[in-house]
Coordinates of C-alpha atoms and ligand atoms in Angstrom, one line a residue:
M748 CA 0.0 -0.1 0.1
H749 CA 1.3 3.4 -1.0
H750 CA 0.2 7.1 -1.2
F751 CA 0.8 7.7 -4.9
H752 CA -2.3 7.9 -6.9
Y753 CA -4.1 9.5 -9.4
Q754 CA -6.8 12.1 -9.0
N755 CA -8.4 13.9 -12.1
G756 CA -5.8 12.5 -14.4
Q757 CA -2.9 14.0 -12.2
L758 CA -0.3 12.0 -10.1
Y759 CA -0.6 12.9 -6.3
C760 CA 1.8 12.2 -3.3
E761 CA -0.6 11.9 -0.7
G762 CA -2.8 15.6 -0.8
V763 CA -0.3 17.1 -2.9
P764 CA -0.2 17.0 -6.9
V765 CA 3.4 15.9 -8.0
K766 CA 3.6 18.7 -11.1
A767 CA 3.2 21.3 -8.0
I768 CA 6.0 20.2 -6.6
A769 CA 8.0 20.3 -9.7
A770 CA 7.1 23.9 -10.5
K771 CA 8.4 24.7 -7.0
V772 CA 11.8 22.9 -7.1
G773 CA 12.5 22.0 -10.6
T774 CA 13.5 18.2 -11.8
P775 CA 14.8 15.7 -11.1
F776 CA 13.7 14.8 -7.5
Y777 CA 13.0 12.0 -5.1
L778 CA 9.8 12.2 -3.6
Y779 CA 8.6 10.2 -0.3
S780 CA 5.4 10.1 1.3
A781 CA 5.6 10.0 5.1
A782 CA 2.1 8.5 5.5
T783 CA 3.5 5.4 3.4
L784 CA 6.6 5.2 5.3
S785 CA 4.7 5.3 8.5
H786 CA 2.2 2.6 7.4
H787 CA 5.0 0.3 6.3
Y788 CA 6.8 0.9 9.6
Q789 CA 3.8 0.1 11.8
V790 CA 2.7 -3.1 9.6
F791 CA 6.1 -4.5 9.9
D792 CA 6.4 -3.6 13.7
R793 CA 3.0 -5.1 14.3
A794 CA 3.7 -8.2 12.5
F795 CA 6.0 -9.3 15.7
E796 CA 3.8 -8.1 18.5
G797 CA 3.9 -10.7 21.2
F798 CA 7.3 -11.2 20.8
P799 CA 10.2 -8.9 22.2
H800 CA 11.7 -7.2 19.2
I801 CA 13.7 -4.3 17.9
V802 CA 13.0 -3.2 14.2
C803 CA 16.3 -1.5 13.0
F804 CA 16.0 0.2 9.8
A805 CA 19.0 -0.4 7.4
V806 CA 20.3 2.9 7.0
K807 CA 21.8 2.1 3.6
A808 CA 18.6 1.9 1.9
K809 CA 17.7 5.4 2.7
A810 CA 19.8 7.7 4.8
N811 CA 18.3 11.1 4.8
L812 CA 17.8 12.7 8.2
A813 CA 14.3 13.7 8.0
I814 CA 13.5 10.0 7.0
L815 CA 15.5 8.7 9.8
R816 CA 13.8 10.8 12.2
L817 CA 10.4 9.8 11.4
L818 CA 11.1 6.4 11.7
A819 CA 12.8 6.9 15.1
R820 CA 9.7 8.9 16.3
L821 CA 7.7 5.6 15.5
G822 CA 10.3 3.7 17.6
A823 CA 12.7 2.3 14.9
G824 CA 16.5 1.7 15.7
A825 CA 19.1 1.5 13.1
D826 CA 21.1 -1.3 11.3
I827 CA 24.4 0.9 10.3
V828 CA 27.2 -0.4 7.8
S829 CA 29.8 2.6 8.7
G830 CA 30.8 5.4 10.7
G831 CA 28.9 7.8 8.3
E832 CA 25.7 6.0 8.9
L833 CA 26.4 6.2 12.6
Y834 CA 27.0 9.8 12.5
R835 CA 23.5 10.1 10.5
A836 CA 21.7 8.1 12.7
L837 CA 22.7 10.4 15.8
Q838 CA 22.3 13.2 14.0
A839 CA 18.7 12.3 13.5
E840 CA 18.5 11.7 17.3
M841 CA 17.9 7.8 17.1
D842 CA 18.5 5.9 20.2
P843 CA 22.0 4.4 20.2
G844 CA 20.5 1.7 22.4
K845 CA 18.7 0.4 19.2
I846 CA 21.5 0.8 16.9
V847 CA 23.4 -2.6 15.4
Y848 CA 26.4 -2.3 13.3
S849 CA 27.0 -4.9 10.6
G850 CA 29.9 -4.7 7.9
V851 CA 32.9 -6.7 6.8
G852 CA 35.4 -3.8 6.9
K853 CA 34.8 -1.7 10.2
R854 CA 38.0 0.6 10.8
P855 CA 39.2 1.4 14.2
E856 CA 38.0 5.0 14.2
E857 CA 34.3 3.7 13.3
I858 CA 34.5 1.2 15.9
R859 CA 35.6 3.7 18.5
A860 CA 32.9 6.1 17.7
A861 CA 30.3 3.3 17.9
L862 CA 31.5 2.5 21.1
K863 CA 31.7 6.0 22.4
A864 CA 28.0 6.3 21.4
G865 CA 27.2 3.2 23.4
I866 CA 25.4 1.3 20.5
L867 CA 23.4 -1.9 21.4
L868 CA 25.5 -4.4 19.4
F869 CA 28.2 -5.2 16.7
N870 CA 27.5 -7.6 14.3
I871 CA 31.0 -9.3 13.9
E872 CA 31.9 -10.4 10.6
S873 CA 35.5 -12.3 11.0
S874 CA 37.5 -13.7 13.7
Q875 CA 40.0 -10.9 13.2
E876 CA 37.3 -8.4 13.6
L877 CA 36.7 -9.8 17.3
G878 CA 40.2 -9.2 18.1
E879 CA 40.1 -5.6 17.0
I880 CA 36.9 -5.1 18.7
N881 CA 38.2 -6.2 22.1
R882 CA 41.6 -4.6 21.6
I883 CA 39.7 -0.9 21.3
A884 CA 37.2 -1.6 23.6
G885 CA 40.2 -2.5 26.1
R886 CA 41.7 0.7 25.4
M887 CA 38.6 2.6 26.2
H888 CA 38.0 0.4 29.3
L889 CA 34.7 -0.6 28.0
K890 CA 33.1 -3.7 27.0
A891 CA 31.9 -4.2 23.6
R892 CA 28.5 -5.9 23.4
V893 CA 28.8 -8.4 20.1
G894 CA 27.0 -10.7 18.2
L895 CA 28.5 -13.1 15.2
R896 CA 27.1 -12.7 11.8
I897 CA 26.7 -16.1 10.7
N898 CA 26.6 -17.1 7.1
P899 CA 24.3 -19.7 7.1
D900 CA 24.7 -20.8 3.4
I901 CA 21.5 -20.3 2.4
D902 CA 20.3 -19.5 -1.3
P903 CA 17.8 -16.4 -1.2
Q904 CA 16.9 -16.9 -4.8
T905 CA 17.4 -13.1 -5.4
H906 CA 20.0 -11.1 -7.8
P907 CA 23.5 -12.7 -7.2
Y908 CA 24.7 -9.0 -6.4
I909 CA 22.4 -9.1 -3.5
S910 CA 22.7 -12.4 -2.3
T911 CA 24.9 -12.4 0.9
G912 CA 24.3 -15.7 2.9
L913 CA 25.8 -17.8 0.5
K914 CA 29.3 -19.5 1.3
K915 CA 30.8 -18.0 -1.7
N916 CA 29.7 -14.3 -0.4
K917 CA 31.9 -12.2 1.6
F918 CA 29.7 -11.8 4.4
G919 CA 29.7 -13.4 8.0
I920 CA 31.3 -16.4 9.7
D921 CA 30.8 -19.8 8.4
L922 CA 28.4 -22.0 10.4
E923 CA 31.3 -24.8 10.8
R924 CA 33.7 -22.0 12.0
A925 CA 31.1 -20.3 14.3
L926 CA 31.2 -22.5 17.5
E927 CA 35.6 -22.0 17.5
D928 CA 34.9 -18.2 17.1
Y929 CA 32.2 -18.2 19.8
R930 CA 34.7 -19.8 21.9
R931 CA 37.4 -17.5 21.3
A932 CA 34.8 -14.4 21.9
M933 CA 34.2 -15.8 25.3
E934 CA 37.7 -15.7 26.2
L935 CA 38.4 -12.1 25.2
P936 CA 37.8 -10.0 28.3
H937 CA 36.6 -6.8 26.8
L938 CA 33.7 -8.2 24.8
E939 CA 30.5 -9.3 25.9
V940 CA 28.9 -11.9 23.8
M941 CA 25.1 -11.7 23.4
G942 CA 24.1 -12.1 19.7
V943 CA 23.6 -14.3 16.6
A944 CA 23.2 -12.6 13.4
C945 CA 22.6 -13.3 9.7
H946 CA 21.4 -11.4 6.7
I947 CA 20.8 -13.5 3.8
G948 CA 20.2 -11.0 1.0
S949 CA 18.1 -8.4 -0.6
Q950 CA 14.7 -8.6 -2.4
I951 CA 13.8 -11.6 -1.3
T952 CA 10.3 -13.0 -2.2
E953 CA 9.7 -16.3 -0.6
V954 CA 9.6 -17.0 3.0
T955 CA 11.5 -20.4 2.9
P956 CA 15.1 -19.0 2.6
F957 CA 14.4 -16.9 6.0
V958 CA 12.9 -19.9 7.8
D959 CA 16.0 -22.1 6.8
A960 CA 18.2 -19.3 8.1
L961 CA 16.4 -19.3 11.4
E962 CA 16.3 -23.2 11.7
R963 CA 20.3 -23.1 11.3
L964 CA 20.5 -20.2 13.7
K965 CA 18.2 -22.0 16.4
E966 CA 20.4 -25.2 16.1
L967 CA 23.5 -22.7 16.6
I968 CA 22.1 -21.2 19.6
Q969 CA 20.9 -24.4 21.2
R970 CA 24.4 -25.6 20.8
L971 CA 25.8 -22.3 22.3
A972 CA 23.6 -22.8 25.3
K973 CA 25.3 -26.4 26.0
M974 CA 28.8 -24.5 26.1
D975 CA 27.0 -22.1 28.5
I976 CA 27.0 -19.1 25.8
N977 CA 23.7 -17.3 26.7
I978 CA 22.2 -15.7 23.3
R979 CA 20.3 -12.8 24.2
Y980 CA 19.8 -11.2 20.7
L981 CA 18.6 -12.9 17.5
D982 CA 19.2 -10.9 14.6
L983 CA 17.4 -12.0 11.3
G984 CA 18.8 -9.2 9.4
G985 CA 16.6 -7.7 6.4
G986 CA 15.8 -8.7 3.3
L987 CA 12.1 -9.1 2.7
G988 CA 11.2 -7.8 -1.2
I989 CA 8.7 -5.9 -2.3
Q990 CA 6.7 -5.6 -5.3
Y991 CA 8.5 -3.5 -8.5
D992 CA 6.8 -5.4 -11.1
R993 CA 5.0 -8.9 -10.9
E994 CA 6.9 -10.3 -7.9
T995 CA 4.6 -11.6 -5.4
P996 CA 6.7 -11.0 -2.0
P997 CA 5.3 -12.3 1.3
H998 CA 3.3 -9.4 3.0
P999 CA 5.2 -8.4 6.3
Q1000 CA 2.3 -9.8 8.4
E1001 CA 2.8 -13.4 6.6
Y1002 CA 6.6 -13.0 7.3
G1003 CA 6.0 -12.4 10.8
Q1004 CA 3.7 -15.1 11.5
V1005 CA 6.1 -17.8 10.0
L1006 CA 9.0 -16.3 11.7
L1007 CA 7.3 -16.3 15.1
R1008 CA 6.0 -19.6 14.6
G1009 CA 9.8 -20.5 14.2
L1010 CA 10.7 -18.6 17.1
E1011 CA 8.4 -20.4 19.8
G1012 CA 10.4 -21.3 22.8
L1013 CA 13.4 -19.0 22.2
D1014 CA 14.4 -16.8 25.3
C1015 CA 15.5 -13.8 23.5
R1016 CA 15.0 -10.7 21.7
L1017 CA 14.6 -10.7 18.2
I1018 CA 16.3 -8.0 15.9
L1019 CA 15.3 -7.2 12.2
E1020 CA 16.8 -4.9 9.9
P1021 CA 14.4 -4.0 6.9
G1022 CA 15.4 -1.5 4.7
R1023 CA 13.7 -1.8 1.2
V1024 CA 10.3 -3.3 2.6
L1025 CA 10.0 -0.1 4.5
A1026 CA 11.3 2.6 2.0
G1027 CA 11.0 1.1 -1.6
N1028 CA 7.6 1.8 -2.3
A1029 CA 7.5 5.0 -0.1
G1030 CA 9.4 6.9 -2.8
I1031 CA 9.8 7.8 -6.5
L1032 CA 12.1 9.6 -8.8
V1033 CA 10.5 12.5 -10.8
T1034 CA 12.0 13.3 -13.8
K1035 CA 11.1 15.5 -17.0
V1036 CA 11.4 14.6 -20.8
L1037 CA 13.7 16.5 -22.6
Y1038 CA 13.7 14.9 -26.0
T1039 CA 12.3 11.9 -27.7
K1040 CA 14.0 10.1 -30.7
E1041 CA 13.3 7.3 -33.1
S1042 CA 16.5 5.5 -34.6
T1043 CA 15.7 3.0 -37.2
T1044 CA 15.2 0.3 -34.9
K1045 CA 14.4 1.8 -31.4
N1046 CA 12.3 4.6 -29.7
F1047 CA 14.0 6.7 -27.1
I1048 CA 12.8 8.9 -24.5
I1049 CA 15.3 11.1 -23.0
V1050 CA 14.7 12.2 -19.6
D1051 CA 16.6 14.7 -17.1
A1052 CA 17.6 11.8 -14.6
G1053 CA 20.3 9.3 -15.1
M1054 CA 22.0 6.2 -13.8
N1055 CA 24.0 8.7 -11.4
D1056 CA 20.6 9.4 -10.0
L1057 CA 19.1 5.9 -10.0
A1058 CA 21.8 3.2 -10.6
R1059 CA 19.5 0.2 -10.0
P1060 CA 18.4 -0.6 -13.4
S1061 CA 21.9 -0.1 -14.9
L1062 CA 23.5 -2.1 -11.9
Y1063 CA 21.1 -4.8 -11.6
G1064 CA 18.6 -4.7 -14.6
S1065 CA 16.0 -3.8 -12.1
Y1066 CA 12.6 -2.9 -12.9
H1067 CA 11.0 0.4 -11.9
G1068 CA 7.3 1.2 -12.9
I1069 CA 7.2 4.4 -15.5
W1070 CA 4.1 6.4 -14.7
P1071 CA 3.5 9.5 -16.5
V1072 CA 2.8 12.5 -14.0
A1073 CA -0.5 13.3 -16.5
I1074 CA -2.8 10.7 -18.0
R1075 CA -4.1 11.6 -21.1
E1076 CA -5.4 9.6 -24.3
R1077 CA -2.4 8.6 -26.3
P1078 CA -0.6 5.7 -28.0
L1079 CA 1.4 3.1 -26.0
I1080 CA 4.7 2.6 -27.8
K1081 CA 7.8 0.2 -27.0
A1082 CA 10.4 2.6 -26.1
S1083 CA 13.6 3.1 -23.8
L1084 CA 13.4 5.7 -21.1
V1085 CA 17.2 6.8 -21.1
G1086 CA 19.2 9.7 -19.2
P1087 CA 21.8 12.2 -20.2
I1088 CA 24.8 9.9 -19.2
C1089 CA 27.5 9.0 -21.5
E1090 CA 27.1 5.3 -21.0
S1091 CA 24.9 3.0 -22.9
G1092 CA 23.8 1.4 -19.6
D1093 CA 22.1 4.7 -18.7
F1094 CA 18.5 3.7 -18.7
L1095 CA 15.6 3.8 -16.1
A1096 CA 13.4 1.5 -18.5
K1097 CA 14.6 -0.8 -21.3
D1098 CA 12.4 -1.7 -24.2
R1099 CA 9.2 -1.5 -22.6
E1100 CA 5.7 -0.5 -23.5
M1101 CA 4.6 2.8 -22.2
P1102 CA 2.7 5.9 -23.3
A1103 CA 4.2 7.8 -26.0
M1104 CA 5.6 10.9 -24.0
Q1105 CA 6.2 14.4 -25.2
P1106 CA 9.2 16.6 -24.3
G1107 CA 8.6 19.0 -21.2
E1108 CA 6.4 16.3 -19.7
L1109 CA 6.9 14.9 -16.2
V1110 CA 7.4 11.2 -15.6
A1111 CA 7.9 9.1 -12.5
A1112 CA 10.0 6.3 -12.0
M1113 CA 8.3 4.3 -9.0
S1114 CA 9.5 2.1 -6.1
A1115 CA 12.5 4.3 -6.0
G1116 CA 12.5 5.0 -2.2
A1117 CA 15.3 2.4 -1.2
Y1118 CA 18.8 2.5 -2.8
G1119 CA 17.7 5.3 -5.1
F1120 CA 18.9 8.5 -3.6
S1121 CA 21.3 6.6 -1.2
M1122 CA 23.4 5.0 -4.3
S1123 CA 23.3 8.2 -6.4
S1124 CA 26.6 10.0 -7.5
N1125 CA 28.0 12.7 -9.0
Y1126 CA 29.1 10.7 -12.3
N1127 CA 29.0 13.2 -15.4
A1128 CA 29.5 16.3 -12.7
R1129 CA 25.7 16.0 -11.9
P1130 CA 24.9 17.5 -9.0
R1131 CA 22.9 15.2 -6.8
V1132 CA 19.2 15.7 -7.0
A1133 CA 16.8 17.3 -4.3
E1134 CA 14.8 15.1 -2.1
I1135 CA 11.3 15.9 -1.0
L1136 CA 9.2 14.7 1.8
V1137 CA 5.3 14.9 1.5
Q1138 CA 3.0 14.8 4.6
D1139 CA -0.6 15.2 4.0
Q1140 CA -1.2 18.5 2.0
D1141 CA 2.2 19.7 2.6
F1142 CA 5.8 19.2 1.0
Y1143 CA 9.2 19.8 2.4
V1144 CA 12.6 20.1 0.9
I1145 CA 14.5 17.5 3.1
R1146 CA 17.4 17.8 0.8
K1147 CA 18.4 20.7 -1.4
R1148 CA 19.4 20.2 -4.7
E1149 CA 23.2 20.3 -5.0
T1150 CA 25.1 23.4 -6.7
H1151 CA 28.0 23.2 -9.2
R1152 CA 29.9 24.9 -6.4
Q1153 CA 29.3 21.8 -4.1
L1154 CA 30.5 19.6 -6.9
I1155 CA 34.1 20.9 -6.5
W1156 CA 34.2 21.2 -2.7
G1157 CA 37.5 20.3 -1.4
E1158 CA 39.4 20.4 -4.6
S1159 CA 42.5 22.4 -5.1
I1160 CA 44.8 23.0 -7.8
P1161 CA 48.5 22.5 -6.7
E1162 CA 51.1 25.1 -6.7
F1163 CA 53.0 23.7 -9.8
L1164 CA 49.8 24.0 -11.8
K1165 CA 49.3 27.6 -10.9
Ligands
PLP1249 C1 21.6 -4.3 3.1 C2 21.3 -4.7 4.6 C3 20.0 -4.8 5.2 C4 18.8 -4.2 4.5 O1 18.3 -5.1 3.3 P1 17.1 -4.8 2.7 O2 17.0 -6.0 1.8 O3 17.0 -3.6 2.3 O4 16.0 -5.0 3.8 C5 20.0 -5.5 6.5 N1 20.8 -5.8 7.0 C6 22.4 -5.7 6.4 C7 23.2 -6.2 7.2 C8 22.4 -5.4 5.2 O5 23.5 -5.4 4.7

């Protein structure tokens, strides 16, 4: 469910016509619906009612301060993967007691900052990282709360770039090595071992891989209990998919029910790290048609947003619905919606049936709220686009469009070239 809909032939975000926003802020821009985000959070959170749990939003999906603040107000914590994301979460006044820190390459200064902030848990991804966090915590005269991220060797049946829980992936610690690493962690004086974690991939559209992962972690928890290692947090990661096109991902409620069934009898708190399922369908990218052109074999619609603004189609070949902002009678044509970037991989939609569009008209790439702006870049020296949040009848600029001056920020010409 989301709050992007047509009214009298015009696309609206909640109570605001998209074209009114475009007239005010120019194009392209990302547009988010506060009501959609809140709704998604609440549905997800309610799916785990009755079992002690924390919903830690995966900041990498959508890192804007206003979005983080909105989710924090609803009770969300954060799943972070860098010192920069820690900084963002703290700036948004998210509760450090609900922050978990994942990632295979945590640097010493990032670890220090997270310890200083008093985050809930480090999800440790290698034996060496155990040693490093122990060393740093010792220097700071603290104990670091840690869990081990396990690689359960489960195929999430998703795009290979976003599958993370297979043995060949770089993430987590193999199940076979886990007991040994737990034993080692218990011997390190500055660690408090409390968690087991996994995150098997993203855009997963079946419940089975999650259930299988849970089963493997449960077995591990039982084996750890026999070694007197008491697991207090079970972190099942994120990864629940959304509908971009014709996928039929499980509803969060079904996901919750199935997992809760698997959790019966376990005495620990559950951590979940949803990203895409909360933010994906809460945002769109609005762009303007610059030109249309027909080559001898193809139709191209050239818009002012490119792969630097929304990388997913060129990176994963992923699908985003293409909706004209104003509906009118017109033929459908087979066309590619492409950006201005000098790369053939620069497209938002490829060889797809879509309404024949005219220069100057607005068009939206749907389901762009997760891994949209957060993966955007300045490639081709393009300022990153504005971000707008709608709440009911009002809209707010939550990130200004970048300027050319910002593009060269921090650059300098050395003396010998002057
Ligand atoms: C990316 C990531 C998530 C979020 O994944 P989604 O598919 O967006 O839900 C959660 N946890 C970790 C460790 C991640 O790397």
